[in-house]
Amino acid sequence: MVDRLVQQAILQVLEGILEPTFSESSYGFRRGRNAHQAVRQAAEYVAEGRVVVVDIDLEKFFDRVNHDVLMSRLARHVADKRLLGIVRRFLEAGMMRDGVKIARHEGTPQGGPLSPLLANLLLDDLDKELERRGHRFCRYADDCNIYVRTQAAGERVMDSVTRFLEEGLRLRVNRTKSAVAFIEKRQFLGYRLLRGGRLSIAPHSLKRVKQHIRAITRRNRGVSLGKMIHELNAYLSGWVTYFRYAACKTHLQRLDEWIRRKLRCVRLKQCKRPRAIHDLLHGLGVPRWSARKLAGSGCGWWRMSGCPQAHQAMSKAWFETLGLVSLFERYAALKP
């Protein structure tokens, strides 16, 4: 706790010194800047016709920061040797792993208040080099995208920037994850950029949100439907707020339908017996004969949740009475 207090005090002093020197194209871990600004700036570059992206991925960036290189960059702005010594000691502080102290020879302390500022300081050399060359780019922490007009130009930029990072800053570029490709084939901060500067949700982001929804709505969790809806609302409200700049109405409508079906499946399984299923459906307005037909059908829970009787009983309006957030409606209300 004392270390964190001292780091925070140092941060508050160094931030005022270093922040004005950083690039306008750097958006991560900076006051007054955020991921949405980075994505919208990238969209402007694409709208200008730069439809090829050089997507650079740094391999385990925070674990591979070279202490000597970083301290030399800090010394350009800070002359106080005592302060430089304290920062160096923070960088070299050992780690506890499985009860064993391990010496640290590279990398910045994960979660330390100073780490984001020091990361921006090191990568500011990359920003300045790209600006010197006249490139259009956006960097959010260690996620850097450079926008060019042709594939050939992208390949040249990838080769030269890789050499600069590995030889000048002693960082390692992950060649399997880095790529030069048309914008539609890559993602930036969860968004997918389209021609004309339009924004959509990246397929990977949709896959991740579905995985999270599946975890919340597992049928064997043993929690009430109300608790599941409360957890879904807390997660999905933040998720759709983040993606409010994307053109994604169809995706959200389909997600809403899928979520409601998942919850219908949970509610039917909670009934367990045909008689309880019949009583639930009939109590929610389904005719007795129709409720009896579904309850005695012998279908699996997922198939039953897609039947007309389940839709009639547990309609969208019914879920609204339970407080379930509609992604589509929330998105429409947030749309700038």
Short mmCIF file of C-alpha atoms in Angstrom, two decimals:
data_model
loop_
_atom_site.label_atom_id
_atom_site.label_comp_id
_atom_site.label_asym_id
_atom_site.label_seq_id
_atom_site.Cartn_x
_atom_site.Cartn_y
_atom_site.Cartn_z
CA MET A 1 0.00 0.00 0.00
CA VAL A 2 2.87 2.37 0.76
CA ASP A 3 4.43 1.60 -2.64
CA ARG A 4 1.15 2.39 -4.40
CA LEU A 5 0.81 5.65 -2.48
CA VAL A 6 4.33 6.72 -3.46
CA GLN A 7 3.75 5.70 -7.10
CA GLN A 8 0.53 7.73 -7.19
CA ALA A 9 2.34 10.78 -5.80
CA ILE A 10 5.07 10.44 -8.44
CA LEU A 11 2.44 9.96 -11.14
CA GLN A 12 0.69 13.19 -10.25
CA VAL A 13 3.97 15.09 -10.70
CA LEU A 14 5.25 13.28 -13.81
CA GLU A 15 1.90 13.44 -15.58
CA GLY A 16 2.03 17.23 -15.68
CA ILE A 17 5.55 17.08 -17.16
CA LEU A 18 5.09 14.27 -19.70
CA GLU A 19 1.47 14.64 -20.83
CA PRO A 20 1.99 17.82 -22.93
CA THR A 21 4.79 16.10 -24.88
CA PHE A 22 2.70 13.10 -26.00
CA SER A 23 1.29 12.70 -29.51
CA GLU A 24 -2.24 13.76 -30.46
CA SER A 25 -2.66 10.27 -31.98
CA SER A 26 -2.17 8.53 -28.60
CA TYR A 27 -5.42 7.83 -26.73
CA GLY A 28 -4.78 5.18 -24.09
CA PHE A 29 -4.46 5.92 -20.34
CA ARG A 30 -4.65 9.68 -20.83
CA ARG A 31 -6.96 12.20 -19.19
CA GLY A 32 -9.69 13.48 -21.49
CA ARG A 33 -9.01 10.75 -24.06
CA ASN A 34 -10.73 7.43 -24.58
CA ALA A 35 -11.24 4.49 -26.91
CA HIS A 36 -14.20 6.10 -28.69
CA GLN A 37 -12.06 9.05 -29.74
CA ALA A 38 -9.44 6.65 -31.13
CA VAL A 39 -12.03 4.68 -33.11
CA ARG A 40 -13.66 7.80 -34.55
CA GLN A 41 -10.27 9.21 -35.57
CA ALA A 42 -9.50 5.90 -37.31
CA ALA A 43 -12.86 6.12 -39.09
CA GLU A 44 -11.92 9.57 -40.41
CA TYR A 45 -8.71 8.19 -41.88
CA VAL A 46 -10.67 5.41 -43.59
CA ALA A 47 -13.18 7.93 -44.95
CA GLU A 48 -10.23 9.71 -46.61
CA GLY A 49 -9.50 6.54 -48.60
CA ARG A 50 -6.92 4.84 -46.38
CA VAL A 51 -8.53 1.40 -46.53
CA VAL A 52 -5.48 -0.72 -45.68
CA VAL A 53 -4.42 -1.04 -42.05
CA VAL A 54 -1.03 -1.98 -40.62
CA ASP A 55 -2.11 -3.68 -37.41
CA ILE A 56 0.89 -4.04 -35.07
CA ASP A 57 0.66 -6.33 -32.05
CA LEU A 58 3.42 -6.12 -29.45
CA GLU A 59 4.13 -9.46 -27.80
CA LYS A 60 3.59 -9.27 -24.01
CA PHE A 61 4.36 -5.56 -24.09
CA PHE A 62 4.10 -4.80 -20.36
CA ASP A 63 6.28 -7.83 -19.56
CA ARG A 64 9.01 -6.98 -22.08
CA VAL A 65 9.70 -3.27 -21.52
CA ASN A 66 13.46 -2.79 -21.38
CA HIS A 67 14.38 -0.92 -18.19
CA ASP A 68 17.46 0.80 -19.62
CA VAL A 69 15.60 2.12 -22.66
CA LEU A 70 12.68 3.31 -20.53
CA MET A 71 14.87 5.06 -17.95
CA SER A 72 16.84 6.84 -20.69
CA ARG A 73 13.52 8.23 -22.04
CA LEU A 74 12.47 9.35 -18.58
CA ALA A 75 15.85 11.02 -18.00
CA ARG A 76 15.17 13.28 -21.00
CA HIS A 77 12.42 14.97 -18.98
CA VAL A 78 13.51 14.49 -15.34
CA ALA A 79 16.88 15.58 -13.97
CA ASP A 80 16.33 14.55 -10.33
CA LYS A 81 18.51 11.45 -9.85
CA ARG A 82 16.78 10.52 -6.60
CA LEU A 83 13.41 10.32 -8.36
CA LEU A 84 14.94 8.34 -11.24
CA GLY A 85 16.41 5.94 -8.69
CA ILE A 86 13.04 5.40 -7.00
CA VAL A 87 11.32 4.70 -10.33
CA ARG A 88 14.07 2.26 -11.24
CA ARG A 89 13.60 0.42 -7.95
CA PHE A 90 9.88 0.12 -8.63
CA LEU A 91 10.63 -1.38 -12.04
CA GLU A 92 13.13 -3.88 -10.62
CA ALA A 93 11.06 -4.91 -7.59
CA GLY A 94 10.72 -8.68 -7.45
CA MET A 95 7.50 -10.62 -8.01
CA MET A 96 5.91 -13.34 -5.89
CA ARG A 97 4.93 -16.40 -7.89
CA ASP A 98 3.68 -19.52 -6.12
CA GLY A 99 5.22 -18.23 -2.89
CA VAL A 100 8.67 -17.71 -4.47
CA LYS A 101 10.27 -14.31 -5.05
CA ILE A 102 11.37 -13.88 -8.67
CA ALA A 103 13.74 -11.13 -9.80
CA ARG A 104 12.44 -8.75 -12.49
CA HIS A 105 14.88 -7.73 -15.23
CA GLU A 106 12.36 -6.34 -17.72
CA GLY A 107 8.72 -5.24 -17.83
CA THR A 108 6.62 -2.85 -15.74
CA PRO A 109 4.62 -3.84 -12.63
CA GLN A 110 1.14 -4.89 -13.79
CA GLY A 111 -1.52 -2.80 -12.06
CA GLY A 112 0.93 -0.23 -10.73
CA PRO A 113 -0.26 3.41 -10.96
CA LEU A 114 2.91 4.41 -12.82
CA SER A 115 2.87 1.64 -15.44
CA PRO A 116 0.43 3.22 -17.95
CA LEU A 117 2.31 6.54 -17.97
CA LEU A 118 5.68 4.82 -18.40
CA ALA A 119 4.25 2.69 -21.23
CA ASN A 120 3.06 5.83 -23.03
CA LEU A 121 6.46 7.43 -22.48
CA LEU A 122 8.28 4.52 -24.12
CA LEU A 123 5.88 4.25 -27.06
CA ASP A 124 5.95 8.01 -27.59
CA ASP A 125 9.16 7.39 -29.55
CA LEU A 126 7.09 5.29 -31.96
CA ASP A 127 4.46 8.03 -32.20
CA LYS A 128 7.06 10.68 -32.99
CA GLU A 129 8.69 8.46 -35.63
CA LEU A 130 5.35 7.84 -37.35
CA GLU A 131 4.57 11.57 -37.27
CA ARG A 132 7.99 12.35 -38.74
CA ARG A 133 7.21 10.01 -41.63
CA GLY A 134 3.79 11.61 -42.17
CA HIS A 135 1.72 8.51 -41.38
CA ARG A 136 -1.91 8.53 -40.22
CA PHE A 137 -2.24 6.33 -37.15
CA CYS A 138 -4.08 5.72 -33.89
CA ARG A 139 -2.50 4.18 -30.82
CA TYR A 140 -4.32 3.02 -27.71
CA ALA A 141 -1.75 1.73 -25.19
CA ASP A 142 0.14 -1.01 -27.07
CA ASP A 143 -2.53 -1.36 -29.79
CA CYS A 144 -1.29 0.62 -32.81
CA ASN A 145 -3.01 0.84 -36.21
CA ILE A 146 -1.47 2.70 -39.15
CA TYR A 147 -3.72 3.55 -42.11
CA VAL A 148 -2.38 3.61 -45.68
CA ARG A 149 -3.89 3.50 -49.17
CA THR A 150 -2.38 0.35 -50.70
CA GLN A 151 -1.25 -3.12 -49.68
CA ALA A 152 2.27 -2.49 -50.99
CA ALA A 153 2.61 0.65 -48.88
CA GLY A 154 1.36 -1.29 -45.87
CA GLU A 155 3.98 -4.00 -46.31
CA ARG A 156 6.75 -1.41 -46.47
CA VAL A 157 5.46 0.33 -43.34
CA MET A 158 5.18 -2.98 -41.47
CA ASP A 159 8.80 -3.90 -42.23
CA SER A 160 10.25 -0.51 -41.28
CA VAL A 161 8.17 -0.07 -38.11
CA THR A 162 8.99 -3.61 -36.97
CA ARG A 163 12.70 -2.85 -37.32
CA PHE A 164 12.27 0.41 -35.39
CA LEU A 165 10.46 -1.30 -32.52
CA GLU A 166 12.79 -4.25 -32.22
CA GLU A 167 16.09 -2.45 -32.76
CA GLY A 168 15.33 0.99 -31.33
CA LEU A 169 12.98 0.18 -28.42
CA ARG A 170 13.94 -3.50 -27.91
CA LEU A 171 10.33 -4.61 -28.07
CA ARG A 172 9.09 -7.75 -29.79
CA VAL A 173 6.44 -7.68 -32.53
CA ASN A 174 4.11 -10.68 -32.58
CA ARG A 175 4.28 -11.61 -36.26
CA THR A 176 1.44 -14.14 -36.04
CA LYS A 177 -1.05 -11.54 -34.74
CA SER A 178 0.26 -8.52 -36.64
CA ALA A 179 -0.94 -8.09 -40.22
CA VAL A 180 -1.38 -5.81 -43.20
CA ALA A 181 -4.95 -6.15 -44.44
CA PHE A 182 -8.02 -4.33 -45.66
CA ILE A 183 -9.86 -2.67 -42.81
CA GLU A 184 -12.86 -5.03 -42.94
CA LYS A 185 -10.66 -7.98 -42.02
CA ARG A 186 -9.29 -6.46 -38.81
CA GLN A 187 -10.73 -4.98 -35.63
CA PHE A 188 -9.71 -1.99 -33.54
CA LEU A 189 -10.73 -1.77 -29.88
CA GLY A 190 -13.64 -4.13 -30.48
CA TYR A 191 -14.97 -2.19 -33.48
CA ARG A 192 -14.85 -3.16 -37.13
CA LEU A 193 -14.17 -0.36 -39.60
CA LEU A 194 -15.98 -0.34 -42.96
CA ARG A 195 -15.52 1.59 -46.20
CA GLY A 196 -16.54 5.20 -45.98
CA GLY A 197 -15.60 5.39 -42.31
CA ARG A 198 -18.63 3.49 -41.03
CA LEU A 199 -18.33 1.49 -37.81
CA SER A 200 -19.66 -1.95 -36.94
CA ILE A 201 -19.11 -4.48 -34.15
CA ALA A 202 -16.19 -6.83 -34.76
CA PRO A 203 -17.13 -10.54 -35.03
CA HIS A 204 -14.78 -11.30 -32.14
CA SER A 205 -16.70 -8.86 -29.93
CA LEU A 206 -20.00 -10.55 -30.79
CA LYS A 207 -18.49 -13.94 -30.00
CA ARG A 208 -17.25 -12.72 -26.62
CA VAL A 209 -20.58 -11.18 -25.60
CA LYS A 210 -22.37 -14.43 -26.46
CA GLN A 211 -19.89 -16.39 -24.34
CA HIS A 212 -20.59 -14.07 -21.41
CA ILE A 213 -24.35 -14.36 -21.87
CA ARG A 214 -24.07 -18.15 -21.97
CA ALA A 215 -22.15 -18.10 -18.68
CA ILE A 216 -24.82 -15.96 -17.00
CA THR A 217 -27.77 -17.99 -18.34
CA ARG A 218 -26.44 -21.49 -17.68
CA ARG A 219 -29.43 -23.68 -16.86
CA ASN A 220 -27.62 -25.50 -14.05
CA ARG A 221 -26.53 -22.40 -12.10
CA GLY A 222 -29.23 -22.77 -9.49
CA VAL A 223 -30.12 -19.07 -9.33
CA SER A 224 -33.47 -17.38 -9.87
CA LEU A 225 -34.56 -15.89 -13.18
CA GLY A 226 -34.68 -12.47 -11.53
CA LYS A 227 -31.02 -12.69 -10.48
CA MET A 228 -30.01 -13.76 -14.01
CA ILE A 229 -31.84 -10.77 -15.48
CA HIS A 230 -30.17 -8.45 -12.96
CA GLU A 231 -26.72 -9.78 -13.94
CA LEU A 232 -27.54 -9.53 -17.65
CA ASN A 233 -28.71 -5.93 -17.27
CA ALA A 234 -25.54 -4.91 -15.45
CA TYR A 235 -23.31 -6.42 -18.14
CA LEU A 236 -25.32 -5.64 -21.29
CA SER A 237 -26.00 -1.99 -20.38
CA GLY A 238 -22.27 -1.27 -20.30
CA TRP A 239 -21.61 -3.37 -23.40
CA VAL A 240 -24.18 -1.64 -25.62
CA THR A 241 -23.11 1.77 -24.30
CA TYR A 242 -19.55 1.07 -25.48
CA PHE A 243 -20.74 0.07 -28.96
CA ARG A 244 -23.20 2.96 -29.37
CA TYR A 245 -21.23 4.37 -32.30
CA ALA A 246 -21.52 1.17 -34.36
CA ALA A 247 -24.17 0.50 -37.02
CA CYS A 248 -25.48 -2.69 -35.47
CA LYS A 249 -29.29 -2.65 -35.26
CA THR A 250 -29.68 -6.09 -36.86
CA HIS A 251 -27.05 -7.63 -34.57
CA LEU A 252 -28.77 -6.21 -31.50
CA GLN A 253 -32.25 -7.34 -32.56
CA ARG A 254 -30.96 -10.88 -33.05
CA LEU A 255 -29.13 -10.79 -29.72
CA ASP A 256 -32.31 -9.63 -27.96
CA GLU A 257 -34.27 -12.52 -29.46
CA TRP A 258 -31.55 -15.02 -28.56
CA ILE A 259 -31.32 -13.74 -24.97
CA ARG A 260 -35.07 -14.01 -24.48
CA ARG A 261 -35.01 -17.57 -25.79
CA LYS A 262 -32.16 -18.43 -23.41
CA LEU A 263 -34.22 -17.09 -20.50
CA ARG A 264 -37.34 -18.96 -21.64
CA CYS A 265 -35.25 -22.13 -21.66
CA VAL A 266 -34.07 -21.42 -18.11
CA ARG A 267 -37.60 -20.77 -16.86
CA LEU A 268 -39.00 -23.94 -18.44
CA LYS A 269 -36.21 -26.05 -16.97
CA GLN A 270 -36.91 -24.59 -13.53
CA CYS A 271 -40.41 -26.10 -13.78
CA LYS A 272 -38.83 -29.59 -14.12
CA ARG A 273 -42.12 -31.52 -14.45
CA PRO A 274 -44.77 -31.46 -17.23
CA ARG A 275 -47.49 -30.44 -14.78
CA ALA A 276 -45.48 -27.41 -13.62
CA ILE A 277 -44.77 -26.43 -17.24
CA HIS A 278 -48.49 -26.65 -18.01
CA ASP A 279 -49.39 -24.50 -15.02
CA LEU A 280 -46.75 -21.90 -15.93
CA LEU A 281 -47.89 -21.59 -19.54
CA HIS A 282 -51.58 -21.57 -18.71
CA GLY A 283 -51.06 -19.05 -15.94
CA LEU A 284 -49.41 -16.74 -18.51
CA GLY A 285 -52.34 -16.91 -20.92
CA VAL A 286 -51.78 -20.04 -23.04
CA PRO A 287 -54.96 -22.15 -23.55
CA ARG A 288 -55.02 -25.38 -21.53
CA TRP A 289 -54.95 -27.69 -24.54
CA SER A 290 -51.98 -25.86 -26.06
CA ALA A 291 -50.08 -25.74 -22.75
CA ARG A 292 -50.77 -29.46 -22.24
CA LYS A 293 -49.51 -30.25 -25.74
CA LEU A 294 -46.13 -28.59 -25.16
CA ALA A 295 -45.74 -29.90 -21.59
CA GLY A 296 -46.23 -33.48 -22.76
CA SER A 297 -44.26 -33.21 -25.98
CA GLY A 298 -41.04 -34.72 -24.62
CA CYS A 299 -38.95 -32.12 -26.49
CA GLY A 300 -35.66 -30.85 -25.08
CA TRP A 301 -35.56 -27.60 -23.13
CA TRP A 302 -34.01 -25.56 -25.94
CA ARG A 303 -36.50 -26.82 -28.51
CA MET A 304 -39.40 -26.14 -26.16
CA SER A 305 -38.18 -22.58 -25.60
CA GLY A 306 -38.60 -21.89 -29.32
CA CYS A 307 -42.20 -23.16 -29.54
CA PRO A 308 -45.12 -20.74 -30.09
CA GLN A 309 -46.57 -21.50 -26.65
CA ALA A 310 -43.35 -20.39 -24.93
CA HIS A 311 -43.27 -17.20 -27.03
CA GLN A 312 -46.91 -16.46 -26.24
CA ALA A 313 -46.49 -16.99 -22.50
CA MET A 314 -43.08 -15.37 -22.08
CA SER A 315 -43.40 -12.56 -24.57
CA LYS A 316 -41.22 -9.49 -24.94
CA ALA A 317 -43.75 -7.53 -22.86
CA TRP A 318 -43.51 -10.17 -20.10
CA PHE A 319 -39.74 -9.78 -19.98
CA GLU A 320 -40.16 -6.01 -19.81
CA THR A 321 -42.27 -6.44 -16.67
CA LEU A 322 -39.31 -8.39 -15.19
CA GLY A 323 -36.99 -5.48 -16.01
CA LEU A 324 -34.93 -7.08 -18.80
CA VAL A 325 -32.97 -4.46 -20.74
CA SER A 326 -33.54 -4.46 -24.50
CA LEU A 327 -30.22 -3.96 -26.31
CA PHE A 328 -31.95 -2.54 -29.38
CA GLU A 329 -34.01 -0.02 -27.44
CA ARG A 330 -31.07 0.99 -25.24
CA TYR A 331 -28.95 1.46 -28.35
CA ALA A 332 -31.63 3.60 -30.04
CA ALA A 333 -31.78 5.82 -26.96
CA LEU A 334 -27.97 6.18 -26.82
CA LYS A 335 -27.33 6.64 -30.55
CA PRO A 336 -25.56 10.00 -31.04
#
